[in-house]
C-alpha cells in the first residue's frame, strides 16, 4: 500500500506561487487606486477652473471709470467681491481655493488657483488663463479670450 501525502517541496512551491500572485494583484490594485485618485483630482481641478472662469466671464472688459490694468485702488481686500472687470483678476492666486467672498473651500488642501490676464493692444483682446495646481502640479487650465463689445463692455 502506497501512502500519498503532500511533500514540503510541494507546499513551498504552492506558497511561492500564491505569494507571487497576491503581490501582482496588490500591485495592480495599487496602480488602479492611484489612477482613480488622479482622475478624481483632475475632475475637481477642472471644476474649480470652470467655476472661476465662469465668474470672470461675467465681468466687464475694463473699468468704465478708471481703465487701469489690474485691480483699481480699493479693489484688493483679500476677496474678489470688488473685482468689476476682467483685468482685476490679473495675478490673482489663492491656496487653498476660495469663493468670491473670500470663504476658503474645505477639502482642497494642496490645491491652488491662479489667474493671469494678458492684454494684446494690437488685437484688443484680453487673454485670461485660469490654472489649478495640486501640490505644485498643473491639473487643469482654461484659457479665455475677451474682446471689447462697443459701448456695452460686457
Backbone as JSON, one array per atom type, in Angstrom:
{
  "sequence": "XXXXXXXXXXXXXXXXXXXXXXXXXXXXXXXXXXXXXXXXXXXXXXXXXXXXXXXXXXXXXXXXXXXXXXXXXXXXXXXXXXXXXXXXXXXXXXXXXXXXXXXXXXXXXXXXXXXXXXXXXXXXXXXXXXXXXXXXXXXXXXXXXXXXXXXXXX",
  "N": [[0.84, -1.16, 0.0], [0.62, 2.15, -0.95], [1.43, 5.29, 0.3], [-0.02, 8.42, 0.01], [0.94, 11.72, 0.18], [1.4, 15.25, 0.88], [4.32, 16.79, 0.0], [6.97, 18.65, 1.56], [8.27, 20.24, -0.3], [6.33, 20.59, -2.29], [4.48, 22.13, -0.86], [5.99, 24.45, -0.34], [6.41, 25.37, -2.98], [3.74, 25.85, -3.73], [3.03, 27.88, -1.92], [4.83, 29.86, -2.74], [3.95, 30.35, -5.37], [1.34, 31.25, -4.84], [1.93, 33.51, -3.25], [3.34, 35.12, -5.09], [1.3, 35.61, -6.95], [-0.49, 37.05, -5.33], [1.07, 39.31, -4.72], [1.35, 40.44, -7.25], [-1.33, 41.0, -7.78], [-1.94, 42.85, -5.73], [-0.22, 44.92, -6.48], [-1.35, 45.67, -8.92], [-3.86, 46.51, -8.0], [-3.05, 48.69, -6.43], [-2.02, 50.41, -8.42], [-4.37, 50.9, -9.83], [-5.88, 52.21, -7.82], [-4.32, 54.53, -7.43], [-4.59, 55.66, -9.96], [-7.35, 56.14, -10.03], [-7.57, 58.01, -7.97], [-6.08, 60.09, -9.08], [-7.71, 60.71, -11.25], [-10.02, 61.65, -9.94], [-8.89, 63.89, -8.72], [-8.15, 65.45, -10.95], [-10.68, 65.92, -12.04], [-11.88, 67.45, -10.01], [-10.16, 69.66, -10.02], [-10.59, 70.63, -12.62], [-13.27, 71.39, -12.41], [-13.07, 73.44, -10.47], [-11.53, 75.29, -11.93], [-13.29, 75.83, -14.03], [-15.43, 77.05, -12.66], [-14.24, 79.42, -11.68], [-13.48, 80.58, -14.11], [-16.02, 80.99, -15.25], [-17.01, 82.92, -13.51], [-15.28, 85.05, -14.11], [-15.97, 85.51, -16.77], [-18.37, 86.89, -16.5], [-17.7, 89.46, -15.97], [-17.07, 92.96, -16.78], [-15.28, 94.2, -19.67], [-13.35, 96.22, -19.21], [-12.74, 98.61, -16.57], [-15.08, 101.19, -16.46], [-14.78, 103.71, -15.33], [-12.15, 104.02, -14.23], [-9.89, 103.06, -16.25], [-7.63, 101.18, -15.63], [-5.03, 98.8, -15.84], [-5.32, 95.83, -14.1], [-6.24, 95.43, -10.6], [-8.14, 98.18, -9.44], [-7.51, 100.99, -7.21], [-8.51, 100.15, -3.93], [-9.83, 97.82, -4.58], [-8.57, 95.5, -3.91], [-8.99, 93.62, -1.41], [-8.45, 91.18, -0.35], [-10.45, 89.54, -1.12], [-12.55, 88.65, -3.94], [-14.71, 90.17, -4.27], [-14.92, 92.91, -4.94], [-13.94, 93.01, -7.48], [-14.51, 94.19, -10.66], [-14.04, 94.1, -13.33], [-12.43, 92.36, -16.06], [-9.55, 92.5, -16.04], [-8.96, 92.91, -13.38], [-8.52, 90.5, -12.22], [-5.96, 89.78, -12.82], [-3.0, 88.18, -11.95], [-4.2, 87.11, -9.71], [-4.29, 84.87, -7.0], [-4.85, 81.97, -4.99], [-4.49, 79.79, -2.27], [-5.45, 77.43, -0.05], [-8.08, 77.09, -2.58], [-10.54, 79.73, -2.97], [-13.85, 81.08, -2.48], [-15.68, 83.72, -4.15], [-16.32, 85.58, -2.15], [-14.26, 85.29, -0.39], [-14.33, 83.09, 1.26], [-12.81, 80.17, 2.33], [-12.44, 77.2, 0.51], [-13.22, 74.07, 1.72], [-11.66, 70.83, 2.06], [-9.81, 70.96, 0.0], [-7.06, 70.91, 0.3], [-3.77, 71.57, -0.66], [-4.48, 72.32, -3.2], [-4.38, 74.99, -5.59], [-5.34, 78.16, -6.91], [-4.83, 80.17, -9.79], [-4.65, 83.11, -11.72], [-3.96, 84.66, -14.79], [-3.86, 87.57, -16.78], [-3.56, 88.79, -19.97], [-3.1, 91.57, -21.93], [-3.6, 92.29, -25.22], [-2.62, 94.72, -27.21], [-2.62, 95.21, -29.98], [-4.62, 93.51, -31.06], [-6.71, 94.01, -29.4], [-7.69, 92.21, -27.64], [-8.15, 90.45, -24.54], [-6.47, 87.98, -22.95], [-7.21, 85.44, -20.85], [-6.02, 83.29, -18.42], [-6.79, 80.6, -16.48], [-5.55, 78.68, -13.96], [-5.25, 75.64, -12.23], [-3.52, 74.1, -9.71], [-2.27, 71.16, -8.08], [-0.65, 70.32, -5.3], [1.56, 71.59, -6.43], [1.58, 70.63, -9.06], [0.35, 71.14, -12.32], [-3.02, 70.72, -12.88], [-5.34, 71.48, -14.13], [-6.37, 73.74, -16.69], [-7.75, 76.61, -18.09], [-8.29, 78.63, -20.85], [-9.31, 81.78, -21.8], [-10.6, 84.18, -24.13], [-11.24, 87.57, -24.35], [-13.05, 90.26, -25.77], [-13.58, 93.72, -26.45], [-16.86, 95.03, -26.52], [-18.19, 97.25, -28.17], [-20.13, 100.01, -26.95], [-21.36, 98.72, -24.84], [-19.62, 97.16, -22.57], [-19.61, 94.54, -21.67]],
  "CA": [[0.0, 0.0, 0.0], [1.43, 3.37, -1.01], [0.86, 6.41, 1.04], [0.05, 9.65, -0.77], [0.96, 12.87, 1.08], [1.98, 16.45, 0.29], [5.69, 16.98, 0.49], [7.35, 20.03, 1.91], [8.61, 20.96, -1.53], [5.07, 20.98, -2.92], [3.92, 23.22, -0.05], [6.8, 25.64, -0.58], [6.11, 25.84, -4.34], [2.38, 26.39, -3.73], [3.06, 29.16, -1.2], [5.55, 30.81, -3.59], [3.05, 30.71, -6.47], [0.26, 32.06, -4.26], [2.51, 34.8, -2.84], [3.62, 35.9, -6.3], [0.01, 36.04, -7.47], [-1.03, 38.1, -4.45], [1.89, 40.51, -4.89], [0.97, 41.04, -8.54], [-2.68, 41.52, -7.62], [-1.89, 44.07, -4.92], [0.41, 45.95, -7.3], [-2.36, 46.12, -9.87], [-4.86, 47.26, -7.24], [-2.44, 49.97, -6.06], [-1.98, 51.26, -9.61], [-5.76, 51.29, -10.08], [-6.29, 53.18, -6.81], [-3.63, 55.79, -7.73], [-5.21, 56.2, -11.16], [-8.68, 56.65, -9.67], [-7.36, 59.24, -7.19], [-5.65, 61.11, -10.04], [-8.88, 61.1, -12.03], [-10.85, 62.49, -9.07], [-8.16, 65.15, -8.53], [-8.27, 66.23, -12.18], [-12.07, 66.34, -12.17], [-12.09, 68.54, -9.06], [-9.4, 70.82, -10.51], [-11.29, 71.13, -13.8], [-14.48, 72.07, -11.94], [-12.64, 74.69, -9.85], [-11.12, 76.2, -13.01], [-14.5, 76.22, -14.76], [-16.2, 77.98, -11.83], [-13.56, 80.72, -11.67], [-13.58, 81.12, -15.48], [-17.4, 81.47, -15.41], [-17.09, 84.18, -12.76], [-14.55, 86.08, -14.86], [-16.75, 85.8, -17.98], [-19.47, 87.81, -16.21], [-17.17, 90.8, -15.69], [-16.88, 93.88, -17.89], [-13.96, 94.15, -20.31], [-12.48, 97.1, -18.4], [-13.46, 99.53, -15.7], [-15.52, 102.36, -17.23], [-14.35, 104.95, -14.68], [-10.69, 104.03, -14.14], [-9.4, 101.96, -17.08], [-6.28, 100.82, -15.22], [-4.86, 97.36, -15.92], [-5.18, 95.26, -12.76], [-7.23, 95.97, -9.66], [-8.08, 99.61, -9.16], [-7.36, 101.22, -5.77], [-9.65, 99.77, -3.11], [-10.45, 96.57, -5.0], [-7.82, 94.36, -3.39], [-9.19, 93.47, 0.03], [-8.31, 89.76, 0.0], [-11.54, 88.8, -1.75], [-12.8, 89.07, -5.32], [-16.01, 90.83, -4.23], [-14.86, 94.22, -5.57], [-13.46, 92.91, -8.86], [-15.62, 94.55, -11.53], [-13.67, 93.95, -14.73], [-11.59, 91.18, -16.32], [-8.14, 92.64, -15.68], [-8.8, 92.9, -11.92], [-8.12, 89.14, -11.84], [-4.56, 89.54, -13.17], [-2.13, 87.73, -10.86], [-4.94, 86.61, -8.55], [-3.98, 83.49, -6.62], [-5.32, 81.56, -3.66], [-4.21, 78.41, -1.91], [-6.38, 76.68, -0.87], [-9.01, 77.91, -3.36], [-11.54, 80.5, -2.22], [-15.01, 81.61, -3.17], [-15.57, 85.15, -4.44], [-16.39, 86.36, -0.91], [-13.08, 85.01, 0.43], [-14.51, 81.86, 2.03], [-11.91, 79.1, 1.91], [-13.1, 75.94, 0.18], [-12.68, 72.97, 2.5], [-11.34, 69.6, 1.34], [-8.97, 71.22, -1.15], [-5.69, 71.11, 0.75], [-2.81, 71.3, -1.72], [-4.95, 72.92, -4.45], [-4.14, 76.43, -5.71], [-5.91, 78.86, -8.06], [-4.01, 81.28, -10.28], [-5.19, 83.74, -12.93], [-3.16, 85.69, -15.46], [-4.57, 88.28, -17.84], [-2.63, 89.46, -20.88], [-3.81, 92.49, -22.81], [-2.94, 92.42, -26.51], [-3.03, 96.03, -27.7], [-2.86, 95.19, -31.43], [-5.89, 92.85, -31.37], [-7.74, 94.48, -28.49], [-8.16, 91.08, -26.83], [-7.56, 90.11, -23.25], [-6.39, 86.53, -22.83], [-7.27, 85.09, -19.43], [-5.66, 81.9, -18.17], [-7.11, 80.13, -15.13], [-4.79, 77.46, -13.74], [-5.39, 74.98, -10.93], [-2.45, 73.14, -9.42], [-2.43, 70.34, -6.89], [0.7, 70.04, -4.79], [2.54, 72.13, -7.36], [1.46, 70.09, -10.41], [-0.8, 71.67, -13.04], [-4.04, 69.68, -13.06], [-6.38, 72.0, -15.03], [-6.11, 75.08, -17.2], [-8.76, 77.11, -19.02], [-7.86, 79.88, -21.47], [-10.43, 82.55, -22.37], [-10.25, 85.42, -24.83], [-12.33, 88.55, -24.25], [-12.91, 91.44, -26.62], [-14.46, 94.84, -26.13], [-18.08, 94.99, -27.32], [-18.78, 98.58, -28.35], [-20.44, 100.79, -25.75], [-21.64, 97.77, -23.78], [-18.35, 96.49, -22.38], [-19.79, 93.24, -21.03]],
  "C": [[0.9, 1.24, 0.0], [0.68, 4.51, -0.33], [1.05, 7.7, 0.24], [-0.05, 10.82, 0.21], [1.59, 14.05, 0.33], [3.36, 16.63, 0.88], [5.93, 18.44, 0.82], [7.67, 20.83, 0.66], [7.35, 21.43, -2.24], [4.41, 22.14, -2.16], [4.67, 24.52, -0.31], [6.51, 26.21, -1.96], [4.72, 26.47, -4.38], [2.34, 27.75, -3.04], [3.76, 30.23, -2.05], [4.66, 31.28, -4.74], [1.93, 31.6, -5.95], [0.77, 33.45, -3.86], [2.8, 35.7, -4.03], [2.32, 36.44, -6.9], [-0.59, 37.15, -6.64], [-0.25, 39.4, -4.62], [1.54, 41.21, -6.2], [-0.42, 41.66, -8.45], [-2.71, 42.8, -6.81], [-1.24, 45.22, -5.68], [-0.57, 46.53, -8.3], [-3.43, 46.95, -9.17], [-4.32, 48.64, -6.86], [-2.38, 50.93, -7.24], [-3.38, 51.76, -9.95], [-6.2, 52.38, -9.11], [-5.62, 54.53, -7.06], [-4.25, 56.45, -8.96], [-6.57, 56.81, -10.86], [-8.54, 57.95, -8.87], [-6.93, 60.38, -8.11], [-6.81, 61.61, -10.87], [-9.8, 61.99, -11.21], [-10.21, 63.87, -8.88], [-8.29, 66.04, -9.77], [-9.7, 66.73, -12.38], [-12.36, 67.51, -11.24], [-11.38, 69.8, -9.53], [-10.08, 71.45, -11.72], [-12.54, 71.89, -13.39], [-14.12, 73.41, -11.28], [-12.25, 75.72, -10.91], [-12.35, 76.71, -13.75], [-15.33, 77.23, -13.97], [-15.56, 79.37, -11.83], [-13.63, 81.36, -13.05], [-14.99, 81.68, -15.72], [-17.6, 82.8, -14.69], [-16.44, 85.31, -13.55], [-15.32, 86.48, -16.11], [-17.86, 86.81, -17.73], [-19.0, 89.25, -16.03], [-17.05, 91.64, -16.96], [-15.47, 93.74, -18.45], [-12.96, 94.99, -19.53], [-13.35, 98.03, -17.58], [-13.8, 100.79, -16.48], [-15.0, 103.67, -16.65], [-12.84, 105.07, -14.67], [-10.14, 102.87, -14.98], [-7.91, 101.67, -16.82], [-6.16, 99.31, -15.31], [-4.55, 96.81, -14.53], [-6.22, 95.87, -11.85], [-7.04, 97.47, -9.44], [-7.92, 99.8, -7.65], [-8.64, 100.88, -5.03], [-10.3, 98.46, -3.49], [-9.75, 95.34, -4.44], [-7.94, 94.27, -1.88], [-9.06, 92.02, 0.48], [-9.43, 88.9, -0.53], [-11.62, 89.24, -3.21], [-14.12, 89.85, -5.41], [-16.01, 92.17, -4.98], [-14.31, 94.19, -6.99], [-14.65, 93.18, -9.78], [-15.26, 94.53, -13.01], [-12.62, 92.84, -14.84], [-10.17, 91.34, -15.8], [-7.9, 92.73, -14.17], [-8.28, 91.54, -11.44], [-6.64, 88.86, -12.14], [-3.72, 89.28, -11.92], [-2.89, 87.33, -9.6], [-4.49, 85.17, -8.28], [-4.5, 83.22, -5.22], [-4.99, 80.09, -3.46], [-4.48, 78.25, -0.42], [-7.35, 77.61, -1.59], [-10.07, 78.58, -2.48], [-12.71, 80.86, -3.12], [-14.8, 83.11, -3.39], [-15.56, 86.0, -3.18], [-15.22, 86.1, 0.04], [-13.19, 83.76, 1.28], [-13.61, 80.77, 1.46], [-12.71, 77.83, 1.65], [-12.44, 74.81, 0.97], [-12.43, 71.77, 1.6], [-10.5, 69.83, 0.09], [-7.54, 71.57, -0.72], [-4.74, 70.72, -0.37], [-3.21, 71.89, -3.06], [-4.63, 74.42, -4.43], [-4.78, 76.95, -6.99], [-4.94, 79.95, -8.48], [-4.61, 81.79, -11.58], [-4.16, 84.71, -13.48], [-4.02, 86.28, -16.57], [-3.52, 89.01, -18.67], [-3.46, 90.3, -21.83], [-3.0, 92.65, -24.09], [-3.46, 93.69, -27.17], [-3.37, 95.97, -29.19], [-4.19, 94.53, -31.8], [-7.03, 93.36, -30.51], [-8.31, 93.38, -27.61], [-7.47, 91.04, -25.48], [-7.61, 88.59, -23.16], [-6.26, 86.2, -21.36], [-6.95, 83.61, -19.3], [-5.93, 81.58, -16.71], [-6.41, 78.78, -14.96], [-5.05, 76.94, -12.33], [-4.25, 73.98, -10.81], [-2.81, 72.37, -8.16], [-1.04, 69.9, -6.48], [1.76, 70.43, -5.81], [2.46, 71.61, -8.79], [0.21, 70.65, -11.08], [-1.77, 70.54, -13.32], [-5.17, 70.15, -13.97], [-6.0, 73.41, -15.46], [-7.2, 75.42, -18.22], [-8.26, 78.45, -19.54], [-9.07, 80.51, -22.14], [-9.87, 83.73, -23.13], [-11.46, 86.33, -24.75], [-12.01, 89.73, -25.15], [-13.89, 92.5, -26.14], [-15.67, 94.77, -27.05], [-18.71, 96.36, -27.38], [-19.0, 99.31, -27.05], [-20.74, 99.89, -24.57], [-20.4, 96.91, -23.6], [-18.49, 95.15, -21.67], [-19.68, 92.15, -22.01]]
}
